[in-house]
PDB file of C-alpha atoms in Angstrom:
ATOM      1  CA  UNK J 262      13.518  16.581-161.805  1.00 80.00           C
ATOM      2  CA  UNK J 263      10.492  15.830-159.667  1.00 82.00           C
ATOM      3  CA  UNK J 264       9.556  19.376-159.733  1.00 87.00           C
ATOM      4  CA  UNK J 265       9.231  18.882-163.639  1.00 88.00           C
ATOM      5  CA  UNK J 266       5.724  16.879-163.000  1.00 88.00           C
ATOM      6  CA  UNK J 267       3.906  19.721-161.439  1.00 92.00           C
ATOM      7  CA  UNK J 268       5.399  22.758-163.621  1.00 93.00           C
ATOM      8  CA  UNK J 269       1.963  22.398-165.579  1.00 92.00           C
ATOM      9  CA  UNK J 270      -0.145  22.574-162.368  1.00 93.00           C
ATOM     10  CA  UNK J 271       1.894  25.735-160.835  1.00 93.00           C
ATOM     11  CA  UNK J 272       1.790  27.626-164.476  1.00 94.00           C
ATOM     12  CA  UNK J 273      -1.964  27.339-164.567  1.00 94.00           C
ATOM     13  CA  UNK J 274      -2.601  28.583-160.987  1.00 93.00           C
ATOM     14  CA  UNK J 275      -0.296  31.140-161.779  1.00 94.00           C
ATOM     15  CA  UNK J 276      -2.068  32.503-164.549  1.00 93.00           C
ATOM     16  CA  UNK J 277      -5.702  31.004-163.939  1.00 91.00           C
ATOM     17  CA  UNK J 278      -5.776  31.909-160.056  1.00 89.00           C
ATOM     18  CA  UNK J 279      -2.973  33.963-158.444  1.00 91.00           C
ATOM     19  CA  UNK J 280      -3.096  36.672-161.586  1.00 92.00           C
ATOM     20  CA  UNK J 281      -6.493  36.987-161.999  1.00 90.00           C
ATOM     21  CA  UNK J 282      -7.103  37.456-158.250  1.00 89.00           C
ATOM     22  CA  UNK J 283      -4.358  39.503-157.430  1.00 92.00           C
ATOM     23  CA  UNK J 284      -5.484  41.954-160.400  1.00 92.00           C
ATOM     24  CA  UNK J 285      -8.761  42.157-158.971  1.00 89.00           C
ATOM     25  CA  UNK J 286      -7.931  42.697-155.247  1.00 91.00           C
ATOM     26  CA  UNK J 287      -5.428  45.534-156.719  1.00 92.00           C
ATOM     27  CA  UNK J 288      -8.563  46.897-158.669  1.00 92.00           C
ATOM     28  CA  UNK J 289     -11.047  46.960-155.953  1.00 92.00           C
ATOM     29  CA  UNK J 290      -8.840  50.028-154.642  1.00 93.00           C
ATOM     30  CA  UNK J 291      -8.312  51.977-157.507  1.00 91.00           C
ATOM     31  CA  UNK J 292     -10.459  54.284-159.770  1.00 89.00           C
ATOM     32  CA  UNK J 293     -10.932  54.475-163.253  1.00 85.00           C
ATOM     33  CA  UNK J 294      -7.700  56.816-163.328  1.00 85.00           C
ATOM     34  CA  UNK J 295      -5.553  53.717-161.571  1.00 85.00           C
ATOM     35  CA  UNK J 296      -5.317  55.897-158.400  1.00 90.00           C
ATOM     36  CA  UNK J 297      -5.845  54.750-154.934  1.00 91.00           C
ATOM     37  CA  UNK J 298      -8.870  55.305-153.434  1.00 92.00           C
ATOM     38  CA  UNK J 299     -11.483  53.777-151.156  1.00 92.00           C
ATOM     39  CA  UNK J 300     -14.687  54.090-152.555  1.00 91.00           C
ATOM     40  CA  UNK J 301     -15.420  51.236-154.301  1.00 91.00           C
ATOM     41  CA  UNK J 302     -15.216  49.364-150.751  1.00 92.00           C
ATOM     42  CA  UNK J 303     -17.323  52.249-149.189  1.00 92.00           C
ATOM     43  CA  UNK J 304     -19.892  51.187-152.124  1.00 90.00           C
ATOM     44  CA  UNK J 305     -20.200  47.638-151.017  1.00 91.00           C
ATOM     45  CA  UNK J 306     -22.367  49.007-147.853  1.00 92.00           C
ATOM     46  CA  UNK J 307     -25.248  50.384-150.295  1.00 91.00           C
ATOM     47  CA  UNK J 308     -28.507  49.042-149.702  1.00 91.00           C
ATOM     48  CA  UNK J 309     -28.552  47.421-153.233  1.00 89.00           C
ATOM     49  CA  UNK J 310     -24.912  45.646-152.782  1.00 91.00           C
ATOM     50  CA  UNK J 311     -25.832  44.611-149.196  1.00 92.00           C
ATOM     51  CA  UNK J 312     -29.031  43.175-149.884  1.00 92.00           C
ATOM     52  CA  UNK J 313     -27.380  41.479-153.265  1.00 91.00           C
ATOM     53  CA  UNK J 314     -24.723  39.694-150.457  1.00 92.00           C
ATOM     54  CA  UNK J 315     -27.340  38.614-148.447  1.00 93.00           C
ATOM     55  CA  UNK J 316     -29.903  37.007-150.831  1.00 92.00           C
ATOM     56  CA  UNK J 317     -26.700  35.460-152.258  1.00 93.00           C
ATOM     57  CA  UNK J 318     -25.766  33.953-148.833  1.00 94.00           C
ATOM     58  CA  UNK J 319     -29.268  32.904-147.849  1.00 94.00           C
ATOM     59  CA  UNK J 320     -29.509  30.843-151.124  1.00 94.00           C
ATOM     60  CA  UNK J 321     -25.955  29.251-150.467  1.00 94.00           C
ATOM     61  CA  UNK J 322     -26.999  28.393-147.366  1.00 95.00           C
ATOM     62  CA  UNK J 323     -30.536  26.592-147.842  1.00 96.00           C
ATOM     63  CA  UNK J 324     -28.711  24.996-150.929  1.00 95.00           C
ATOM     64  CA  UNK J 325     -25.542  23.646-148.899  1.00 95.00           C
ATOM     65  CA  UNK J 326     -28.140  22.808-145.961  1.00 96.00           C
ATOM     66  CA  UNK J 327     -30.441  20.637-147.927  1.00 97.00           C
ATOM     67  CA  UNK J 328     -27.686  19.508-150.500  1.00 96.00           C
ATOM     68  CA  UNK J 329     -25.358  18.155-147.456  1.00 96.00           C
ATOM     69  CA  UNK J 330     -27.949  16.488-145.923  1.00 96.00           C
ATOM     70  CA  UNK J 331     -29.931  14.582-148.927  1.00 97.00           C
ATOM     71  CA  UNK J 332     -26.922  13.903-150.170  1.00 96.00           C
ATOM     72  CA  UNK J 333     -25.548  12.340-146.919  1.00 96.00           C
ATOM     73  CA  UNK J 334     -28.658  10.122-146.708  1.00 95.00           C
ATOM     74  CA  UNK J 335     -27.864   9.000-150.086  1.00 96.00           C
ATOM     75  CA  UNK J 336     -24.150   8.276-149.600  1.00 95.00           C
ATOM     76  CA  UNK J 337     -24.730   6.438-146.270  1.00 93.00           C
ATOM     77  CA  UNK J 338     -27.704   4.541-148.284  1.00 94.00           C
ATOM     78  CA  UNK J 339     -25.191   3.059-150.833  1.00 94.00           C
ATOM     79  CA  UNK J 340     -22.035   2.731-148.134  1.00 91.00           C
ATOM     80  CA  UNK J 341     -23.454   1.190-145.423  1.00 87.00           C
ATOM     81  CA  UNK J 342     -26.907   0.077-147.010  1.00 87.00           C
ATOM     82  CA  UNK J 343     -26.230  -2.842-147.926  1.00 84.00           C
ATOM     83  CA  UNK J 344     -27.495  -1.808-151.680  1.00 88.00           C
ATOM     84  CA  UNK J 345     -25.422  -3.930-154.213  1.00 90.00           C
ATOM     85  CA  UNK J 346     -22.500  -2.913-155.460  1.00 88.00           C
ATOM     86  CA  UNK J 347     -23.522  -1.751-158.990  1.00 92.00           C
ATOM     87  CA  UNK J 348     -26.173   1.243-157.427  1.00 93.00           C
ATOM     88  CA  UNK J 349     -22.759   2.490-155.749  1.00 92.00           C
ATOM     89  CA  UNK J 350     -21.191   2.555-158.978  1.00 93.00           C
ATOM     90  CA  UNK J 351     -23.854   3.680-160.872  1.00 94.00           C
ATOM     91  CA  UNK J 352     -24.798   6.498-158.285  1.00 95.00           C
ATOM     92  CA  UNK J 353     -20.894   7.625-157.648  1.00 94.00           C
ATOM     93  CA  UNK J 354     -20.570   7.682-161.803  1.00 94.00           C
ATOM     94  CA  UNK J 355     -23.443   9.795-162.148  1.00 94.00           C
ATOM     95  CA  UNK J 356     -22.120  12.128-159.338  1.00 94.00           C
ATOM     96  CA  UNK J 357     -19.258  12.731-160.992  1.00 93.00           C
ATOM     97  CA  UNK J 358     -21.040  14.039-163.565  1.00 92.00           C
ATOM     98  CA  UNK J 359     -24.106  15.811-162.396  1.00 92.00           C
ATOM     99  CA  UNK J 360     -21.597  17.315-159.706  1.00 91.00           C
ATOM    100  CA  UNK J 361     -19.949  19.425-163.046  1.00 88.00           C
ATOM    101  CA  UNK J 362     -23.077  19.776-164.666  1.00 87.00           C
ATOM    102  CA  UNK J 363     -24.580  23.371-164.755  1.00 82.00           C
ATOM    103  CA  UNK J 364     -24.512  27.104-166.628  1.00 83.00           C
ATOM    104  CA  UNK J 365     -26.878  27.661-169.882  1.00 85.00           C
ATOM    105  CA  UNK J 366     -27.669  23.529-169.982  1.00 89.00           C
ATOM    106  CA  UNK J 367     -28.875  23.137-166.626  1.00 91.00           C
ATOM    107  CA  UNK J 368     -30.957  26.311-166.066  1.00 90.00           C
ATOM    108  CA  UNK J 369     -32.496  24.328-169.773  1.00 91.00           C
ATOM    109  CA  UNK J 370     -32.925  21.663-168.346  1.00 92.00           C
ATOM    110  CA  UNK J 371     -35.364  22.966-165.477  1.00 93.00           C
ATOM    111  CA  UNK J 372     -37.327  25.496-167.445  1.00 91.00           C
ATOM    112  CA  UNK J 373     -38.153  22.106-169.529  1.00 92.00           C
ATOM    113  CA  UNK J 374     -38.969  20.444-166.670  1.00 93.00           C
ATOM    114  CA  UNK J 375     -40.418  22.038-163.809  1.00 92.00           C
ATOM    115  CA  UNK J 376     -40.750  25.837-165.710  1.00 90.00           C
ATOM    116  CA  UNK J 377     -44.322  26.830-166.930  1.00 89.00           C
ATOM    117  CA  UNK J 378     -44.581  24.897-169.585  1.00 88.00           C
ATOM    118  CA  UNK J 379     -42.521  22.100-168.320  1.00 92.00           C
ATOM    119  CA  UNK J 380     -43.037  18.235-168.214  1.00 93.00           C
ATOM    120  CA  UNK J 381     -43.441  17.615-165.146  1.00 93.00           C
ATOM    121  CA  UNK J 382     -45.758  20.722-164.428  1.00 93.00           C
ATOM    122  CA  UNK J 383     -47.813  20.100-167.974  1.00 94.00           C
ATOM    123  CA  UNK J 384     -48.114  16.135-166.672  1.00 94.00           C
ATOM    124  CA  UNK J 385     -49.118  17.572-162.332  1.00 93.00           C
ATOM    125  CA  UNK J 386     -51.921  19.573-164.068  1.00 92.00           C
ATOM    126  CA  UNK J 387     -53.085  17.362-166.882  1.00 92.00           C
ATOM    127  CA  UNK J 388     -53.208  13.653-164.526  1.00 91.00           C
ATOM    128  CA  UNK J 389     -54.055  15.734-160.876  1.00 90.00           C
ATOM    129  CA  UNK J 390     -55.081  18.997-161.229  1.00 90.00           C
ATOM    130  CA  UNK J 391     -52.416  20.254-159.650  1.00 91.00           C
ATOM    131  CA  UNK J 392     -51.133  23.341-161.055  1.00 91.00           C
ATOM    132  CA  UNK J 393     -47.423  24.529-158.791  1.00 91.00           C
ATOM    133  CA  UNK J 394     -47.177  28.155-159.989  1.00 91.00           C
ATOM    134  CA  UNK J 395     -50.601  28.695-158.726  1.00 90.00           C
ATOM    135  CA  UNK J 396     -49.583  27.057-155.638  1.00 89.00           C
ATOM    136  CA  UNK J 397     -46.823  29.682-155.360  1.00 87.00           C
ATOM    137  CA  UNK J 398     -44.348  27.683-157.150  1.00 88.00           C
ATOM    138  CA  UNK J 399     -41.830  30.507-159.288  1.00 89.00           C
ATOM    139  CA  UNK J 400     -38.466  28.769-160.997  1.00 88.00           C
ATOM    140  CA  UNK J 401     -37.557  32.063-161.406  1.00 84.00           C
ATOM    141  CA  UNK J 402     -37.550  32.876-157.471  1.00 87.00           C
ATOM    142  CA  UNK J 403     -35.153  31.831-154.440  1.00 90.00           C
ATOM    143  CA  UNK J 404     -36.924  28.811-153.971  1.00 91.00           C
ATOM    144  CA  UNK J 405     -36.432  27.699-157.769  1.00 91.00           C
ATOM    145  CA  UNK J 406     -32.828  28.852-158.016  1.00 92.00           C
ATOM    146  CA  UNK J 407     -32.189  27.002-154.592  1.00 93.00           C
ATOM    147  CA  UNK J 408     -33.567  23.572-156.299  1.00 94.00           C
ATOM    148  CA  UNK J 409     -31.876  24.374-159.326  1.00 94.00           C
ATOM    149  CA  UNK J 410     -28.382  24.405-157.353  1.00 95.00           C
ATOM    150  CA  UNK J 411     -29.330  21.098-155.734  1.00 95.00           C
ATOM    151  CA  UNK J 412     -28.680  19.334-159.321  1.00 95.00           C
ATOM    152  CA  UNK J 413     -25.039  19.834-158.632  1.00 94.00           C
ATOM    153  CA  UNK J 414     -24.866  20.294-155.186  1.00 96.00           C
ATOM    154  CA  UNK J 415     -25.803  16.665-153.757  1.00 96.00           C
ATOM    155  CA  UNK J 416     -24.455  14.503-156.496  1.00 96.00           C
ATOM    156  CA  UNK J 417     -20.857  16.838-155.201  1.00 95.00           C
ATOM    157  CA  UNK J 418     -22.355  16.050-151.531  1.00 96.00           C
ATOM    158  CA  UNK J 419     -21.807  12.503-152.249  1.00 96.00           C
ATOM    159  CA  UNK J 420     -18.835  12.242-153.919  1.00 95.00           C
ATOM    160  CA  UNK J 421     -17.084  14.107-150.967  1.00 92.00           C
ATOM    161  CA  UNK J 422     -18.721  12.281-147.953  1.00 93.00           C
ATOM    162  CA  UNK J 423     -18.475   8.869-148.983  1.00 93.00           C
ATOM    163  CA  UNK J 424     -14.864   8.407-148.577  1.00 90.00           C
ATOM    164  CA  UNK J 425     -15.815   9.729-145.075  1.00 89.00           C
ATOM    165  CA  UNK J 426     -18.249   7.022-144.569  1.00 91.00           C
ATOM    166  CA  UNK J 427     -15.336   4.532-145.809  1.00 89.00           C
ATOM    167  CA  UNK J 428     -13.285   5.498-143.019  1.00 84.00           C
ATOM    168  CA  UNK J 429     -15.482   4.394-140.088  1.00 84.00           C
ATOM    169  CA  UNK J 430     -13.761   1.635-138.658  1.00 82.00           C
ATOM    170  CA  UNK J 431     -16.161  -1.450-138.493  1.00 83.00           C
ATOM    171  CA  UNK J 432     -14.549  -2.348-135.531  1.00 86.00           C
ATOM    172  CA  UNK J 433     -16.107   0.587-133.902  1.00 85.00           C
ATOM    173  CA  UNK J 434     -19.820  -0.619-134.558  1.00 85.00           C
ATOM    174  CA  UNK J 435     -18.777  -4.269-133.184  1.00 86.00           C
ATOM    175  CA  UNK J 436     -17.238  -2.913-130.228  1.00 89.00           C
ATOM    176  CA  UNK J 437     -20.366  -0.606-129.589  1.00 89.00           C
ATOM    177  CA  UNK J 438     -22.614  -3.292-129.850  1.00 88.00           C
ATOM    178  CA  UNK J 439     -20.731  -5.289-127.563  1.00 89.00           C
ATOM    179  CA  UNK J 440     -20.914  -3.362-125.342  1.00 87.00           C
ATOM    180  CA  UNK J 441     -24.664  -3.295-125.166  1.00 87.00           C
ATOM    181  CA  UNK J 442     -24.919   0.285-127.506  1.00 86.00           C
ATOM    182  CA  UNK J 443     -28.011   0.260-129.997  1.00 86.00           C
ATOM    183  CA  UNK J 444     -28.056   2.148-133.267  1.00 84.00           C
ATOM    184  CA  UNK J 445     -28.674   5.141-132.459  1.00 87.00           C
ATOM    185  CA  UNK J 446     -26.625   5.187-129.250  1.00 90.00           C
ATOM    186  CA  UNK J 447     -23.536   4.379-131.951  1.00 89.00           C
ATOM    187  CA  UNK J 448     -24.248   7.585-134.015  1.00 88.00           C
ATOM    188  CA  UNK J 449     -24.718  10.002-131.504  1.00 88.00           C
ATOM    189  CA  UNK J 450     -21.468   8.895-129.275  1.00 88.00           C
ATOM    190  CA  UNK J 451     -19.289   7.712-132.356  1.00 87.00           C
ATOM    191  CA  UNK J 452     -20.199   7.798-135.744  1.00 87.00           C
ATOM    192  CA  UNK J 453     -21.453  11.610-135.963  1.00 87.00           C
ATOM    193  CA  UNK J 454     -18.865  12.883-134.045  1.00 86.00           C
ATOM    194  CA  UNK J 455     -16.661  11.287-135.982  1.00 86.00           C
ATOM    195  CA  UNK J 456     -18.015  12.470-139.247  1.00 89.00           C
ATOM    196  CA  UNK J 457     -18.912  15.988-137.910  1.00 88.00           C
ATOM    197  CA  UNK J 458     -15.724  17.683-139.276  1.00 86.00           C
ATOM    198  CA  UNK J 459     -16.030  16.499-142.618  1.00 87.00           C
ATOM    199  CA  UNK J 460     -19.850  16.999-142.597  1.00 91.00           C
ATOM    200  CA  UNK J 461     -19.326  20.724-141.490  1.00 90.00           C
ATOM    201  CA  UNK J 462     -16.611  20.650-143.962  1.00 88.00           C
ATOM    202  CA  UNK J 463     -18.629  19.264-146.796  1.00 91.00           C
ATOM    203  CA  UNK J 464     -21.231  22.216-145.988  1.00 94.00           C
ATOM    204  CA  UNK J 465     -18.745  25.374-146.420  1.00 91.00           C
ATOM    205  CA  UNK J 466     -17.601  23.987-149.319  1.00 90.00           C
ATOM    206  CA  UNK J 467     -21.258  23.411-150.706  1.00 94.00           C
ATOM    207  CA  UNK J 468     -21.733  27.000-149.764  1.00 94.00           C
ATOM    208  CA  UNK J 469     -18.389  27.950-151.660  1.00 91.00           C
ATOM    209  CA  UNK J 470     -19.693  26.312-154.979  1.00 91.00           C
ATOM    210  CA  UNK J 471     -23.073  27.843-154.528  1.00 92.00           C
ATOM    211  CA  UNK J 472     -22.023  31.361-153.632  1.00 91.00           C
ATOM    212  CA  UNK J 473     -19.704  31.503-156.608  1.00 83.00           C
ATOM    213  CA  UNK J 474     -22.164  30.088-159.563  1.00 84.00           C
ATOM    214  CA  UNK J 475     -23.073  32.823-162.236  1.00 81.00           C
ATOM    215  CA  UNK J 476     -23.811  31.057-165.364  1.00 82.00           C
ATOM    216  CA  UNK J 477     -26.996  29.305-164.165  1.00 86.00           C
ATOM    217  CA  UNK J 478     -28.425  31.732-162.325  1.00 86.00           C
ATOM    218  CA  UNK J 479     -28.227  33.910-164.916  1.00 84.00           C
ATOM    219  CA  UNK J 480     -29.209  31.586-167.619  1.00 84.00           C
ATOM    220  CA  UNK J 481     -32.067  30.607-165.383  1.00 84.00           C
ATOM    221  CA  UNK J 482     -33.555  34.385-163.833  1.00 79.00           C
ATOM    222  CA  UNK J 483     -31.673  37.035-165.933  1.00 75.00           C
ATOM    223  CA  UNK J 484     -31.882  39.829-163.700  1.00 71.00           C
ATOM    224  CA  UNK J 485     -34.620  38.967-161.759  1.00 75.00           C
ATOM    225  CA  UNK J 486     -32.683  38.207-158.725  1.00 79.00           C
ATOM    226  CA  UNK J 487     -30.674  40.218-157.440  1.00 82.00           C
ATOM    227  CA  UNK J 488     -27.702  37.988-156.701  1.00 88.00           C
ATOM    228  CA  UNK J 489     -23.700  39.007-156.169  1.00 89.00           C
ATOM    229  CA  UNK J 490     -22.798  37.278-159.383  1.00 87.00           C
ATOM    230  CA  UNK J 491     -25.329  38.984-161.514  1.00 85.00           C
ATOM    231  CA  UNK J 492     -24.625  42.273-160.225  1.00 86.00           C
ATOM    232  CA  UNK J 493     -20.665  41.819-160.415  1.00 85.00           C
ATOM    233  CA  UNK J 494     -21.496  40.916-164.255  1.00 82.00           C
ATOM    234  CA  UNK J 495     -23.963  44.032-164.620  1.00 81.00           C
ATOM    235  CA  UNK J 496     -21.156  46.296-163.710  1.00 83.00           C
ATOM    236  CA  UNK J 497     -18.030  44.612-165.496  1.00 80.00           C
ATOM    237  CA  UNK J 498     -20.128  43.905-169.028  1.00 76.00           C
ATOM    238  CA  UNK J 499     -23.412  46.111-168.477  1.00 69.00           C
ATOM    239  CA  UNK J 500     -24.285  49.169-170.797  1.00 59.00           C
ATOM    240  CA  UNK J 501     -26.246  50.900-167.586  1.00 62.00           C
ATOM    241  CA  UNK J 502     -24.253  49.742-164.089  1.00 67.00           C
ATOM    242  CA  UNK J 503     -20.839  49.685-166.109  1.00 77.00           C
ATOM    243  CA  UNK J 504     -18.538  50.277-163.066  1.00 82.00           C
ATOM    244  CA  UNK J 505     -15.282  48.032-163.465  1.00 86.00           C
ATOM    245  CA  UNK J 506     -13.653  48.781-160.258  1.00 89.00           C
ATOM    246  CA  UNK J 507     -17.197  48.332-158.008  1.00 89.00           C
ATOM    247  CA  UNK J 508     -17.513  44.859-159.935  1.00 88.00           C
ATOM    248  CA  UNK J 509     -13.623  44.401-158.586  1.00 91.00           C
ATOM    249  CA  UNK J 510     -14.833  45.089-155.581  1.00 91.00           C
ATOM    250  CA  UNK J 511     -17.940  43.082-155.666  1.00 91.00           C
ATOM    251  CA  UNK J 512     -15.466  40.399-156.643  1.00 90.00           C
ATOM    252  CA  UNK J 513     -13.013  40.808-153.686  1.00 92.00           C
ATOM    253  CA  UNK J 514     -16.069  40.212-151.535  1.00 91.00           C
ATOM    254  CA  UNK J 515     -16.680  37.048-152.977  1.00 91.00           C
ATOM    255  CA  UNK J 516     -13.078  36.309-152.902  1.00 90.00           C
ATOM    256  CA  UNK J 517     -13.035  36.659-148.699  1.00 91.00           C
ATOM    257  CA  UNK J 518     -16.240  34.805-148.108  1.00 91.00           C
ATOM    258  CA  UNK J 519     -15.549  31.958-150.224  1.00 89.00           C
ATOM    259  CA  UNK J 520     -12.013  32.006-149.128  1.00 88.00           C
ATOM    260  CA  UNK J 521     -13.128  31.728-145.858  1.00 90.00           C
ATOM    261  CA  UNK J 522     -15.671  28.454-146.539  1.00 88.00           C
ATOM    262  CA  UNK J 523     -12.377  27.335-148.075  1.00 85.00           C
ATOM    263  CA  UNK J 524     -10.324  27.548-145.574  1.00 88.00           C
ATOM    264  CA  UNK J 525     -12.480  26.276-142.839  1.00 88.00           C
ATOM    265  CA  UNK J 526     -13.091  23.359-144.700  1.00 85.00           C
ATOM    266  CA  UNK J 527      -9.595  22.543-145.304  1.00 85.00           C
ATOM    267  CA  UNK J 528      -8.775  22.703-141.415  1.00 86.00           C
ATOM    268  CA  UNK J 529     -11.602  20.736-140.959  1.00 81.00           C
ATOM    269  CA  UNK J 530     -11.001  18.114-143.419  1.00 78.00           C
ATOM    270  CA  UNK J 531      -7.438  18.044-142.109  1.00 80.00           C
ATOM    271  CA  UNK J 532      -8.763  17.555-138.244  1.00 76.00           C
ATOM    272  CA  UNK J 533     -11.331  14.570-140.041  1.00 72.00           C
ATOM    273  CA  UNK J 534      -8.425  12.622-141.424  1.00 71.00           C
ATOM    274  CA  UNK J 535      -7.217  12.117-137.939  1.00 71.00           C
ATOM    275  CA  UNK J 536      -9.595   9.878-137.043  1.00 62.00           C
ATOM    276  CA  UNK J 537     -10.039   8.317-140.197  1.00 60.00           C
ATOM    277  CA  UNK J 538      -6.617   7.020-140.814  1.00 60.00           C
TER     278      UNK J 538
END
């Protein structure tokens, strides 16, 4: 009967995750006929596709990079920063939901903001002088999409590192400092060590969440850049690059390099609880 409680779960992963990949995987190697063929994984190595993969990657990286560490600072700040206790709540409630806020109402949100007519670049030009696009500022651009990602990337950043943070033992600082260790000396030899699994965790699966997100990118750039996403879309629902079984392709990609973050970060995560237990 114990089963019973997480029938719900298994039904949705069923039809929500195991079908839907399995259909694309069988996809990827098929043609429009349903018959087996290679191709569409021969097409992955075009110039185009390639290129789409790797301005993808390059943007999940510098937005896991810069999301894991702000948002590290900010979890230590309000774990071990002696901040009172409301900031943590305040800061760990809004994480919760900044970390699940994104698509058409994000990308919004910035082109009001920081776009070309935005607030905050109307109010840098009116009270400095200071225009950003002529400083080479572009929303639209890798740079722009990168700070766009960080919206949702530290407040998630946060909410997964500071149960790491929890964990170290305070008996670890007071027997380091006993022992005539200063600060730093107690970061480099315990505390980062320590927390190096789940930081290098917490990055993969930053890169995971970035290398996946469609709807603000393409509520934000259209098809301006040239990411995987985009360019799985253009050929499942475009008039011009229609080509189901490349986008199931273009999928299946996706599917083995975020499966991969995935993985890594659970076998990291796992090796992390080890220590913090």
């Amino acid at each position: 009967m114990a089963w019973l409680g997480v029938v719900p779960f298994l039904a949705f992963a069923l039809l929500f995750l195991v079908g839907p990949t399995l259909y694309l995987v069988v996809g990827a190697f098929q043609n429009p006929a349903g018959e087996f063929t290679l191709a569409n994984m021969t097409a992955l190595f075009q110039p185009q596709i390639l290129a789409a993969y790797w301005i993808s990657i390059r943007i999940s990286l510098a937005s896991a990079g810069l999301g894991a560490l702000i948002g590290f600072f900010v979890a230590y700040a309000i774990v071990h920063g002696g901040l009172p206790a409301w900031v943590r709540s305040s800061i760990m409630t809004f994480s919760g939901v900044a970390s699940n806020f994104a698509g058409i109402p994000l990308a919004f949100a910035f082109l009001a903001t920081v776009g070309r007519l935005g607030l905050v670049t109307w109010f840098l030009n009116e009270a400095f002088g200071v225009n950003i696009y002529r400083m080479g500022f572009n929303l639209l651009s890798f740079w722009g999409l990168t700070l766009t990602y960080l919206y949702f990337q530290i407040p998630l950043m946060v909410l997964i590192i500071a149960p790491a943070l929890d964990g170290l033992k305070r008996e670890w600082r007071e027997a380091s400092s006993i022992l005539g260790a200063s600060n730093w000396q107690y970061w480099r030899m315990i505390g980062l060590p320590v927390l190096f699994p789940s930081l290098l965790g917490c990055f993969l699966l930053l890169f995971a969440n970035a290398f996946g997100a469609i709807a603000t990118a393409y509520a934000l750039t259209g098809s301006s850049l040239n990411i995987v996403p985009i360019l799985l879309y253009a050929q499942i629902r475009g008039d011009v690059l229609y080509n189901p079984n490349l986008g199931y392709a273009l999928a299946f990609g996706m599917i083995v390099i975020t499966g991969c973050s995935n993985l890594l970060y659970i076998w990291l995560r796992a090796r992390a609880e080890r220590w913090l237990k």
